[in-house]
Amino acid sequence: FSVAQSEGLVALSHRIFVRFEGIDDGNGKWQCSRREGSLCTHIEVAREYMQRKLLSNGNRGGELRNNSQGKDICESILVSISYLPVIPPHWCMLPEEKAVYNPPKGLRTAPECIGLSAHASCACIDGGRSFYNPNRPTLTRMCTVYTLTQAFQVEIELQTCPRCPVERHRYIGPEPRDIGLFNFNNSALFTHELLNKYISAFSGSETPFMPWVNQVARRYEESESENPFVNEGLFRTGWFTYAQLIGFENNKMCPFCGVFLENVIWDGVSISFGRKFVNAELEPPMAVSNQAPKCPSKSLSKQEWLPDGKMHRRLHEWINDGGLKIEKGVREEDQGQTLEATIQRTRMLEIELYPWLESLSLHLKEMFRRRMGHGALDNWKWKPAQEYSALFQLLTLDESTMQTMTHSVLRKLELFLKEPTPNNHADLLGVPALYTILWMEYTKEKKYAPETLGVARWMLLRTAAVLKMLLSLNQEPLQFMTPENFRRFDSSPEIQDWERTGCFYHLPQIRFRPRYPKLPHDRHPNVNTERIGTCRKYYKLYSQKCLTGGIMACWCSHSICYGFHCIPVGEGRNDVFSAIIT
Ligand SMILES: [Zn+2]
Ligand SMILES: [Zn+2]
């Protein structure tokens, strides 16, 4: 380990070597090159640094001490000379958003010499920064300013950095934000206009760096720029460092929805990257802290609408096989067979399905008979209305489709049943299948059919029973946690928490994600194939290519993003609900 003595001195000559022989948990022999004896601050720092690095290899359970000072100067830290926050492009700002400074007009002619000011700094090799000192000598060099159509050679004022090692030739350089320039490394400077144009290009239609750089290079040729455009590598590095400065996190709140959203839309965005880039600092909401409370939830069977699995599958098949449709065989000899199948289905309806539905609810049977069974026969043709078909499809699915019946939906349904008026019925959009039926019946007949109301009541009671069963193991509401309980990074003010944790939400974290020791699939992202299902159709691909799951983001219904997190391994609903809960 190479340990710096103090924050101000990062040059190699000021560093002290610490040697360690032993096993990963830190047990072994520590030696400091400066001092004999067992413990000194250098050893402390090195030990802590090692602990932190080892945590990146999977073991997330361990807790870190917060007062870490160790810094790795071997890792190249991507920072630019410019460091002041930049306002986002005008077209992606909300009307309420305040610009922290007035955006300057786009640069069309070569600027005068770019001079040093109080904001001028050096992006030191350890990630720190040293600032311009007017009492020290300055020098002038040439730099290239890249604009939309051409590049200019411009004089730039610099000052040697007193903090960086001399052999690294680092300079304190200007911060030209006020003239719309981004100073990447004192030698290449880009206009904000140019860099924003790339944001517009890739968000408008998928544009990789390479073709875009080509396009700009051609434009430079056309406008006979004396200096060619940069290569792809330099532009990409420059653009990413610039993107870090854009203040996207300012007040991204929908003017209609406000702070607390009524409805959110969650979706995964498959911008995945290699899993080898996932480091220990990534903290998605799914991560379980060792302070997390334990929840006694168990997985319960019988969460379906219709309790008998075998029977509801038969009902599902009956509908999908054509119900009471009388099929005509194409060929003469098939006639008998298809007729036989039709008779079979009719018998099944009378002997099995009606009595079974009746045993569950008289209204359910009546609705089925009237809208799906014999009542759906019109002039010997079976024509069930699409709306009822949809409801019974929903009720007979193996999935727990009852999930859409939230507490608020239940309250609204209860209210509607007390007073079945179109006004109250409008609130039932949360159960679209039922809502559509009620809407149709009222428009057609100016009243709701008694059995429809009966089915609605049955749905209410059935959901309430399942909900009660699920909640019976979790009597206490989840605890809130004060913010002090959450780990905060304090290393560098330029790198914000979310840039390390890959987790950014506009509301602060309020609790730990609970641990569910009794749920067999909790915290086991490597689910087996049958659980992957269709919604994770690319999951296999990800795990084969060792890619991460991409980004999970949350929008309001007006397409304004309220937050996101990086998904280390695709997990599905855990990604969504962990974020909501925490
Ligand atoms: Zn420096
Ligand atoms: Zn909104």
Coordinates of C-alpha atoms and ligand atoms in Angstrom, one line a residue:
F1 CA 0.0 0.0 0.0
S2 CA 1.2 3.5 -0.8
V3 CA -0.3 5.9 1.8
A4 CA -0.3 9.7 1.7
Q5 CA 0.7 11.5 4.8
S6 CA -1.9 14.3 4.4
E7 CA -4.6 15.5 2.1
G8 CA -2.4 18.3 0.7
L9 CA 0.5 16.1 -0.5
V10 CA 0.0 13.4 -3.0
A11 CA 3.4 13.4 -4.7
L12 CA 5.2 10.0 -4.5
S13 CA 8.0 11.5 -2.5
H14 CA 5.6 12.2 0.3
R15 CA 4.2 8.7 0.5
I16 CA 4.8 5.9 2.9
F17 CA 4.7 2.3 2.1
V18 CA 2.7 -0.2 4.2
R19 CA 3.3 -3.9 3.8
F20 CA 0.9 -6.6 4.7
E21 CA 1.3 -10.4 4.8
G22 CA -1.7 -12.3 5.8
I23 CA -5.2 -13.3 5.0
D24 CA -8.0 -11.2 3.5
D25 CA -9.8 -10.3 6.8
G26 CA -6.8 -8.2 7.9
N27 CA -5.3 -10.8 10.2
G28 CA -1.6 -10.9 9.6
K29 CA 1.6 -8.9 9.8
W30 CA 1.4 -5.2 9.0
Q31 CA 4.5 -3.1 8.6
C32 CA 5.0 0.6 8.0
S33 CA 8.1 1.8 6.2
R34 CA 8.2 5.0 8.4
R35 CA 7.8 3.7 11.9
E36 CA 8.8 0.5 13.7
G37 CA 6.2 -1.0 16.0
S38 CA 2.7 -2.3 15.6
L39 CA 0.1 0.4 14.8
C40 CA 0.3 3.8 13.1
T41 CA -2.2 5.9 11.1
H42 CA -0.7 4.6 7.8
I43 CA -1.5 1.1 8.7
E44 CA -5.0 2.1 9.8
V45 CA -5.6 3.8 6.5
A46 CA -4.2 0.8 4.5
R47 CA -6.2 -1.7 6.5
E48 CA -9.4 0.2 5.9
Y49 CA -8.7 0.6 2.3
M50 CA -8.1 -3.1 1.9
Q51 CA -11.4 -3.9 3.7
R52 CA -13.3 -1.6 1.4
K53 CA -11.8 -3.1 -1.7
L54 CA -12.5 -6.7 -0.5
L55 CA -16.1 -5.8 0.0
S56 CA -16.4 -5.3 -3.7
N57 CA -15.9 -9.1 -4.2
G58 CA -19.5 -10.0 -3.4
N59 CA -19.5 -9.7 0.4
R60 CA -21.9 -6.9 0.9
G61 CA -23.0 -7.8 4.4
G62 CA -20.0 -6.2 6.0
E63 CA -20.3 -2.7 7.4
L64 CA -17.6 -0.1 6.8
R65 CA -16.4 2.4 9.2
N66 CA -17.2 5.9 7.9
N67 CA -14.0 7.8 8.7
S68 CA -12.2 6.4 5.8
Q69 CA -9.3 8.6 4.5
G70 CA -7.5 6.1 2.3
K71 CA -7.5 7.2 -1.4
D72 CA -6.4 5.1 -4.3
I73 CA -4.2 7.2 -6.6
C74 CA -3.6 4.3 -9.0
E75 CA -7.2 4.4 -10.2
S76 CA -7.5 7.1 -12.8
I77 CA -10.3 9.4 -11.7
L78 CA -12.1 11.0 -14.6
V79 CA -12.4 14.7 -13.8
S80 CA -12.1 17.8 -15.9
I81 CA -10.6 21.2 -15.2
S82 CA -14.2 22.6 -15.5
Y83 CA -16.0 21.7 -12.3
L84 CA -18.9 24.1 -11.8
P85 CA -22.4 22.7 -12.4
V86 CA -23.8 23.2 -15.9
I87 CA -27.4 23.7 -16.7
P88 CA -29.1 21.0 -18.8
P89 CA -30.0 21.7 -22.4
H90 CA -32.9 24.1 -22.6
W91 CA -35.2 21.5 -24.2
C92 CA -35.0 19.1 -21.3
M93 CA -35.6 21.6 -18.6
L94 CA -39.0 21.9 -16.9
P95 CA -40.7 25.3 -16.9
E96 CA -40.3 25.5 -13.1
E97 CA -36.7 24.7 -13.1
K98 CA -34.4 27.6 -12.3
A99 CA -31.2 28.1 -14.3
V100 CA -28.3 28.7 -11.9
Y101 CA -26.7 31.1 -14.5
N102 CA -27.7 32.7 -17.8
P103 CA -26.7 30.4 -20.6
P104 CA -24.4 32.3 -23.0
K105 CA -25.0 32.4 -26.7
G106 CA -23.3 29.8 -28.9
L107 CA -19.7 30.5 -29.8
R108 CA -19.2 31.3 -33.5
T109 CA -15.9 33.1 -33.6
A110 CA -12.6 32.4 -31.8
P111 CA -12.6 33.8 -28.3
E112 CA -9.8 36.0 -27.0
C113 CA -7.2 34.5 -24.6
I114 CA -9.0 32.4 -22.0
G115 CA -7.8 33.8 -18.7
L116 CA -7.5 32.6 -15.2
S117 CA -10.1 33.6 -12.5
A118 CA -10.9 32.6 -8.9
H119 CA -12.7 29.5 -10.2
A120 CA -9.6 28.3 -12.1
S121 CA -8.3 25.0 -10.7
C122 CA -6.2 21.9 -11.3
A123 CA -7.9 18.5 -11.4
C124 CA -5.3 16.9 -9.2
I125 CA -4.3 13.3 -9.8
D126 CA -5.8 12.1 -6.6
G127 CA -9.3 13.6 -7.4
G128 CA -8.7 16.7 -5.3
R129 CA -8.4 20.2 -6.6
S130 CA -6.0 23.2 -6.1
F131 CA -7.1 26.7 -7.0
Y132 CA -5.5 29.7 -8.8
N133 CA -3.3 31.9 -6.7
P134 CA -3.0 35.4 -8.1
N135 CA 0.3 35.9 -6.3
R136 CA 2.0 33.1 -8.2
P137 CA 3.4 33.4 -11.8
T138 CA 1.3 32.3 -14.8
L139 CA 2.1 31.2 -18.3
T140 CA 0.3 31.1 -21.7
R141 CA -0.2 28.1 -23.9
M142 CA -2.2 27.3 -26.9
C143 CA -5.4 25.2 -26.7
T144 CA -8.1 24.0 -29.1
V145 CA -11.7 25.1 -28.8
Y146 CA -14.1 22.8 -30.5
T147 CA -17.4 24.4 -31.6
L148 CA -20.3 23.2 -33.7
T149 CA -18.7 23.8 -37.1
Q150 CA -15.0 24.4 -36.6
A151 CA -12.1 24.4 -34.1
F152 CA -10.0 27.4 -33.1
Q153 CA -6.5 27.7 -31.7
V154 CA -6.8 30.0 -28.7
E155 CA -4.3 31.2 -26.1
I156 CA -5.0 29.9 -22.6
E157 CA -3.6 31.2 -19.3
L158 CA -2.3 28.5 -16.9
Q159 CA -0.4 28.2 -13.6
T160 CA 1.6 25.2 -12.5
C161 CA -0.1 23.1 -9.8
P162 CA 1.7 23.2 -6.5
R163 CA -0.1 20.1 -5.3
C164 CA 0.5 17.6 -8.0
P165 CA 3.9 15.9 -8.5
V166 CA 6.1 18.0 -10.8
E167 CA 6.8 15.2 -13.1
R168 CA 3.1 14.9 -14.0
H169 CA 3.0 18.5 -15.5
R170 CA -0.4 19.4 -14.1
Y171 CA -1.7 23.0 -14.5
I172 CA -4.3 25.1 -12.9
G173 CA -6.6 26.2 -15.8
P174 CA -9.6 28.5 -16.4
E175 CA -13.2 27.6 -15.8
P176 CA -14.9 29.2 -18.9
R177 CA -18.5 28.3 -18.1
D178 CA -19.6 31.9 -18.5
I179 CA -18.7 31.9 -22.2
G180 CA -20.3 28.5 -22.7
L181 CA -17.1 26.5 -22.8
F182 CA -16.2 23.2 -21.1
N183 CA -12.5 23.0 -20.2
F184 CA -11.6 19.3 -20.4
N185 CA -7.9 19.2 -19.9
N186 CA -6.5 22.7 -20.6
S187 CA -5.7 21.5 -24.1
A188 CA -9.1 20.5 -25.5
L189 CA -12.1 22.7 -24.8
F190 CA -15.6 22.1 -26.1
T191 CA -18.6 24.4 -26.4
H192 CA -21.6 23.4 -24.3
E193 CA -23.6 23.7 -27.4
L194 CA -21.6 21.0 -29.1
L195 CA -21.7 18.6 -26.2
N196 CA -25.5 19.2 -25.7
K197 CA -26.0 18.4 -29.4
Y198 CA -24.8 14.9 -28.8
I199 CA -27.3 14.5 -25.9
S200 CA -30.0 15.6 -28.3
A201 CA -28.8 13.2 -31.0
F202 CA -28.7 10.1 -28.8
S203 CA -31.9 10.8 -27.0
G204 CA -33.7 11.6 -30.2
S205 CA -32.6 8.4 -31.9
E206 CA -30.0 5.9 -30.9
T207 CA -26.7 7.4 -32.0
P208 CA -23.4 5.8 -30.9
F209 CA -20.3 8.1 -30.5
M210 CA -18.5 6.9 -33.6
P211 CA -21.0 7.9 -36.3
W212 CA -21.8 11.2 -34.5
V213 CA -18.1 12.1 -34.3
N214 CA -17.9 11.2 -38.0
Q215 CA -20.8 13.6 -38.8
V216 CA -19.2 16.5 -36.9
A217 CA -15.8 15.7 -38.6
R218 CA -17.5 16.0 -42.0
R219 CA -19.1 19.3 -41.0
Y220 CA -15.7 20.6 -40.0
E221 CA -14.4 19.6 -43.4
E222 CA -17.3 21.4 -45.1
S223 CA -16.7 24.6 -43.2
E224 CA -13.0 24.4 -44.0
S225 CA -12.0 24.3 -40.3
E226 CA -8.3 24.8 -39.9
N227 CA -8.2 22.2 -37.2
P228 CA -9.8 18.8 -37.5
F229 CA -12.4 17.5 -35.0
V230 CA -11.2 15.2 -32.2
N231 CA -11.2 11.4 -32.4
E232 CA -13.9 9.3 -30.9
G233 CA -12.0 8.3 -27.8
L234 CA -11.3 11.9 -26.7
F235 CA -14.8 13.1 -27.5
R236 CA -16.3 10.2 -25.5
T237 CA -14.1 10.8 -22.4
G238 CA -14.7 14.6 -22.7
W239 CA -18.5 14.1 -23.1
F240 CA -18.8 11.8 -20.0
T241 CA -16.8 14.2 -17.8
Y242 CA -19.1 17.0 -19.0
A243 CA -22.2 15.0 -18.4
Q244 CA -21.2 14.6 -14.8
L245 CA -21.4 18.4 -14.4
I246 CA -24.9 18.8 -15.8
G247 CA -27.3 19.5 -13.0
F248 CA -30.0 17.0 -14.0
E249 CA -30.9 16.4 -10.4
N250 CA -32.4 19.9 -9.9
N251 CA -36.1 19.9 -9.0
K252 CA -37.2 17.3 -11.6
M253 CA -40.8 17.4 -10.4
C254 CA -43.9 17.2 -12.5
P255 CA -46.0 20.3 -12.2
F256 CA -49.2 18.2 -12.2
C257 CA -48.1 15.3 -10.0
G258 CA -46.1 17.2 -7.3
V259 CA -43.8 15.5 -4.8
F260 CA -45.9 12.5 -3.9
L261 CA -47.1 10.7 -7.0
E262 CA -50.5 9.1 -7.2
N263 CA -49.5 6.8 -10.0
V264 CA -46.0 5.7 -11.1
I265 CA -44.8 3.8 -14.1
W266 CA -41.8 1.6 -13.6
D267 CA -39.8 0.2 -16.4
G268 CA -36.4 -1.3 -16.9
V269 CA -34.1 0.3 -19.4
S270 CA -31.7 -2.2 -20.8
I271 CA -28.6 0.0 -20.9
S272 CA -26.6 -2.8 -19.5
F273 CA -22.9 -2.8 -18.9
G274 CA -20.4 -5.6 -18.1
R275 CA -20.8 -7.0 -14.7
K276 CA -17.1 -6.6 -14.1
F277 CA -17.7 -2.9 -13.8
V278 CA -20.0 -3.3 -10.8
N279 CA -18.2 -2.2 -7.7
A280 CA -18.8 -2.3 -4.0
E281 CA -20.1 1.2 -4.0
L282 CA -23.2 0.4 -6.0
E283 CA -26.1 0.4 -3.6
P284 CA -29.4 -0.5 -5.3
P285 CA -32.6 -0.4 -3.2
M286 CA -32.5 -4.2 -3.2
A287 CA -29.3 -4.3 -1.2
V288 CA -30.0 -5.7 2.3
S289 CA -28.1 -3.9 5.0
N290 CA -27.2 -5.8 8.1
Q291 CA -29.3 -3.4 10.1
A292 CA -32.4 -4.4 8.0
P293 CA -35.4 -5.6 10.0
K294 CA -36.6 -9.2 9.5
C295 CA -40.1 -9.7 8.2
P296 CA -41.9 -12.9 9.0
S297 CA -43.7 -13.0 5.6
K298 CA -44.2 -16.5 4.2
S299 CA -45.2 -17.4 0.7
L300 CA -48.9 -18.4 0.8
S301 CA -50.7 -20.6 -1.7
K302 CA -54.3 -19.8 -2.7
Q303 CA -53.7 -16.2 -3.8
E304 CA -55.8 -16.8 -6.9
W305 CA -59.3 -15.6 -7.3
L306 CA -60.7 -19.1 -7.7
P307 CA -59.2 -21.4 -5.1
D308 CA -59.4 -24.7 -6.9
G309 CA -56.4 -24.8 -9.3
K310 CA -57.6 -27.8 -11.3
M311 CA -61.1 -26.3 -11.8
H312 CA -60.1 -22.8 -12.7
R313 CA -57.7 -24.2 -15.3
R314 CA -60.6 -26.3 -16.7
L315 CA -62.7 -23.1 -16.9
H316 CA -59.9 -21.3 -18.7
E317 CA -59.6 -24.1 -21.2
W318 CA -63.3 -24.2 -21.7
I319 CA -63.4 -20.5 -22.7
N320 CA -60.3 -20.8 -24.9
D321 CA -61.5 -24.0 -26.6
G322 CA -64.5 -22.2 -27.9
G323 CA -67.1 -22.5 -25.2
L324 CA -70.5 -23.4 -26.7
K325 CA -69.4 -22.7 -30.3
I326 CA -70.7 -25.3 -32.7
E327 CA -67.8 -26.0 -34.9
K328 CA -68.3 -27.3 -38.4
G329 CA -65.6 -29.7 -39.6
V330 CA -64.0 -28.7 -42.9
R331 CA -64.2 -32.3 -44.2
E332 CA -67.2 -34.6 -44.1
E333 CA -65.5 -37.2 -41.9
D334 CA -64.5 -34.6 -39.3
Q335 CA -68.1 -33.6 -38.7
G336 CA -68.7 -36.3 -36.2
Q337 CA -65.6 -35.5 -34.2
T338 CA -66.2 -31.8 -33.9
L339 CA -69.8 -32.4 -32.9
E340 CA -68.7 -34.8 -30.2
A341 CA -66.2 -32.1 -28.9
T342 CA -69.0 -29.5 -28.7
I343 CA -71.3 -32.0 -26.8
Q344 CA -68.4 -32.7 -24.5
R345 CA -68.0 -29.0 -23.7
T346 CA -71.7 -28.5 -23.2
R347 CA -71.7 -31.4 -20.7
M348 CA -68.7 -30.1 -18.9
L349 CA -70.5 -26.7 -18.5
E350 CA -73.5 -28.3 -17.0
I351 CA -72.0 -31.0 -14.9
E352 CA -68.8 -29.4 -13.7
L353 CA -68.5 -25.6 -14.3
Y354 CA -72.0 -24.4 -13.2
P355 CA -72.1 -26.4 -9.9
W356 CA -68.5 -25.4 -9.1
L357 CA -69.1 -21.7 -9.7
E358 CA -72.3 -21.9 -7.7
S359 CA -70.4 -23.3 -4.8
L360 CA -68.2 -20.2 -4.8
S361 CA -70.8 -17.6 -5.4
L362 CA -74.3 -17.7 -6.8
H363 CA -73.7 -14.4 -8.6
L364 CA -70.6 -15.7 -10.2
K365 CA -72.5 -18.7 -11.6
E366 CA -75.3 -16.5 -12.7
M367 CA -73.0 -14.0 -14.5
F368 CA -71.2 -16.9 -16.1
R369 CA -74.5 -18.6 -17.2
R370 CA -76.0 -15.4 -18.5
R371 CA -72.9 -13.8 -20.2
M372 CA -70.6 -16.7 -21.1
G373 CA -72.7 -19.9 -21.0
H374 CA -76.2 -20.5 -22.3
G375 CA -77.2 -16.9 -22.1
A376 CA -74.4 -16.1 -24.6
L377 CA -76.1 -18.2 -27.3
D378 CA -77.7 -16.0 -29.9
N379 CA -79.6 -17.8 -32.7
W380 CA -77.5 -20.9 -32.0
K381 CA -74.2 -19.0 -32.2
W382 CA -72.1 -18.6 -29.1
K383 CA -71.2 -14.9 -28.8
P384 CA -70.0 -13.9 -25.4
A385 CA -69.3 -10.2 -25.0
Q386 CA -65.5 -9.4 -25.0
E387 CA -65.9 -7.6 -21.7
Y388 CA -67.1 -10.6 -19.7
S389 CA -64.7 -12.9 -21.4
A390 CA -61.9 -10.6 -20.3
L391 CA -63.1 -10.7 -16.7
F392 CA -63.3 -14.5 -16.6
Q393 CA -59.9 -14.8 -18.3
L394 CA -58.5 -12.6 -15.5
L395 CA -60.2 -14.6 -12.8
T396 CA -58.9 -17.9 -14.1
L397 CA -55.2 -17.0 -14.5
D398 CA -52.6 -18.9 -12.5
E399 CA -50.9 -15.6 -11.7
S400 CA -51.9 -13.6 -8.7
T401 CA -53.9 -11.1 -10.7
M402 CA -55.5 -9.9 -7.4
Q403 CA -52.4 -7.7 -6.9
T404 CA -54.1 -4.9 -8.7
M405 CA -56.7 -4.7 -5.9
T406 CA -54.9 -2.4 -3.6
H407 CA -56.3 -0.9 -0.4
S408 CA -57.5 2.2 -2.1
V409 CA -59.2 0.2 -4.8
L410 CA -60.9 -1.9 -2.1
R411 CA -62.1 1.2 -0.3
K412 CA -63.5 2.6 -3.6
L413 CA -65.2 -0.7 -4.4
E414 CA -66.8 -0.8 -1.0
L415 CA -68.1 2.7 -1.5
F416 CA -69.5 1.9 -4.9
L417 CA -71.3 -1.2 -3.5
K418 CA -73.0 0.9 -0.8
E419 CA -74.1 3.4 -3.5
P420 CA -73.9 2.0 -7.0
T421 CA -74.0 5.2 -9.0
P422 CA -72.1 6.1 -12.1
N423 CA -70.2 8.7 -10.1
N424 CA -68.8 6.1 -7.7
H425 CA -68.2 3.7 -10.5
A426 CA -65.8 6.1 -12.2
D427 CA -63.4 5.5 -9.3
L428 CA -63.0 1.8 -10.1
L429 CA -60.5 2.3 -12.9
G430 CA -58.0 0.3 -10.8
V431 CA -59.9 -2.8 -11.8
P432 CA -60.3 -2.2 -15.5
A433 CA -62.1 -5.6 -16.2
L434 CA -64.9 -4.8 -13.7
Y435 CA -64.9 -1.1 -14.6
T436 CA -65.5 -1.8 -18.3
I437 CA -68.4 -4.2 -17.6
L438 CA -70.1 -1.7 -15.3
W439 CA -69.6 1.1 -17.8
M440 CA -71.1 -1.1 -20.6
E441 CA -74.1 -2.2 -18.6
Y442 CA -74.9 1.3 -17.5
T443 CA -74.6 2.8 -21.0
K444 CA -76.7 0.0 -22.5
E445 CA -79.3 -0.6 -19.9
K446 CA -79.1 2.4 -17.6
K447 CA -78.6 0.1 -14.6
Y448 CA -76.2 -2.5 -13.3
A449 CA -77.2 -6.2 -13.5
P450 CA -77.9 -7.6 -10.0
E451 CA -75.4 -10.4 -10.5
T452 CA -72.7 -8.0 -11.7
L453 CA -73.1 -6.2 -8.4
G454 CA -73.0 -9.6 -6.7
V455 CA -69.8 -10.5 -8.4
A456 CA -68.3 -7.1 -7.5
R457 CA -69.2 -7.9 -3.8
W458 CA -67.7 -11.4 -4.1
M459 CA -64.5 -9.8 -5.5
L460 CA -64.4 -7.4 -2.6
L461 CA -64.8 -10.2 0.0
R462 CA -62.4 -12.5 -1.7
T463 CA -59.6 -9.9 -2.0
A464 CA -60.2 -8.7 1.6
A465 CA -59.8 -12.3 2.8
V466 CA -56.6 -12.9 0.8
L467 CA -55.2 -9.5 1.9
K468 CA -55.9 -10.4 5.5
M469 CA -54.3 -13.8 5.2
L470 CA -51.1 -12.2 3.7
L471 CA -51.0 -9.4 6.3
S472 CA -51.7 -11.7 9.3
L473 CA -48.0 -12.5 9.5
N474 CA -47.0 -8.8 9.3
Q475 CA -49.1 -7.1 11.9
E476 CA -46.7 -4.2 12.4
P477 CA -46.2 -1.6 9.7
L478 CA -42.6 -1.3 8.5
Q479 CA -40.5 1.0 10.6
F480 CA -39.2 4.4 9.5
M481 CA -35.5 5.0 10.0
T482 CA -33.9 8.3 10.6
P483 CA -31.5 9.5 7.9
E484 CA -28.5 9.2 10.3
N485 CA -28.8 5.4 10.1
F486 CA -27.9 5.5 6.4
R487 CA -24.4 5.5 5.2
R488 CA -23.2 8.7 3.6
F489 CA -20.1 9.2 1.6
D490 CA -18.0 12.2 2.4
S491 CA -14.9 11.7 0.3
S492 CA -15.3 14.1 -2.5
P493 CA -17.8 16.9 -2.9
E494 CA -17.6 16.6 -6.7
I495 CA -18.8 13.1 -6.8
Q496 CA -22.3 12.9 -5.5
D497 CA -23.8 10.0 -3.5
W498 CA -25.9 8.8 -6.4
E499 CA -22.9 8.7 -8.8
R500 CA -21.3 6.1 -6.5
T501 CA -24.4 4.2 -5.4
G502 CA -26.1 4.2 -8.8
C503 CA -29.3 5.0 -7.1
F504 CA -31.0 8.4 -7.5
Y505 CA -34.5 9.2 -6.2
H506 CA -35.9 12.6 -5.5
L507 CA -37.2 11.6 -2.1
P508 CA -34.7 10.6 0.6
Q509 CA -34.4 7.0 1.8
I510 CA -36.8 6.4 4.7
R511 CA -36.2 2.8 5.7
F512 CA -34.1 -0.3 5.2
R513 CA -35.3 -2.9 2.8
P514 CA -36.5 -5.7 5.1
R515 CA -35.0 -9.2 5.0
Y516 CA -37.5 -11.9 4.4
P517 CA -35.9 -15.1 5.7
K518 CA -39.0 -17.2 5.2
L519 CA -39.5 -16.3 1.5
P520 CA -37.4 -18.9 -0.3
H521 CA -36.7 -16.7 -3.3
D522 CA -35.8 -13.5 -1.4
R523 CA -32.3 -12.4 -2.1
H524 CA -31.6 -15.2 -4.6
P525 CA -31.3 -13.4 -7.9
N526 CA -30.1 -16.5 -9.8
V527 CA -33.7 -17.7 -10.2
N528 CA -34.3 -20.9 -12.1
T529 CA -35.6 -20.8 -15.6
E530 CA -39.2 -21.4 -14.9
R531 CA -39.5 -18.4 -12.7
I532 CA -37.9 -16.1 -15.3
G533 CA -41.1 -16.1 -17.4
T534 CA -41.7 -13.9 -20.4
C535 CA -41.2 -10.5 -18.8
R536 CA -37.6 -11.4 -18.3
K537 CA -37.0 -12.8 -21.7
Y538 CA -33.6 -11.3 -22.0
Y539 CA -32.5 -12.4 -18.6
K540 CA -30.7 -15.5 -19.9
L541 CA -28.9 -13.4 -22.4
Y542 CA -27.7 -11.0 -19.7
S543 CA -26.4 -13.7 -17.5
Q544 CA -24.7 -15.4 -20.3
K545 CA -23.0 -12.3 -21.5
C546 CA -22.3 -11.3 -17.9
L547 CA -24.2 -8.1 -18.3
T548 CA -26.0 -6.2 -15.6
G549 CA -29.8 -5.7 -15.7
G550 CA -29.6 -2.1 -16.8
I551 CA -31.5 0.7 -15.2
M552 CA -34.8 0.7 -13.4
A553 CA -36.6 4.0 -13.7
C554 CA -39.8 5.5 -12.4
W555 CA -41.9 8.0 -14.2
C556 CA -45.1 9.9 -13.6
S557 CA -47.8 9.5 -16.1
H558 CA -46.5 12.7 -17.9
S559 CA -43.2 11.1 -18.6
I560 CA -41.2 12.9 -16.1
C561 CA -38.6 10.7 -14.4
Y562 CA -38.7 10.7 -10.6
G563 CA -35.6 8.5 -10.1
F564 CA -33.7 5.4 -11.1
H565 CA -31.2 2.9 -10.0
C566 CA -28.7 0.6 -11.6
I567 CA -29.6 -3.1 -11.5
P568 CA -26.5 -5.2 -10.8
V569 CA -28.4 -8.5 -11.6
G570 CA -31.9 -8.6 -13.2
E571 CA -34.4 -9.5 -10.6
G572 CA -37.7 -8.2 -11.7
R573 CA -40.3 -7.0 -9.2
N574 CA -37.8 -6.9 -6.4
D575 CA -36.2 -3.9 -8.3
V576 CA -39.5 -2.0 -8.3
F577 CA -40.9 -2.8 -4.8
S578 CA -37.6 -2.4 -3.0
A579 CA -37.4 1.1 -4.4
I580 CA -41.0 1.9 -3.4
I581 CA -40.6 0.6 0.1
T582 CA -37.3 2.2 0.9
Ligands
ZN1 ZN -3.0 19.4 -9.2
ZN2 ZN -46.9 14.1 -13.9

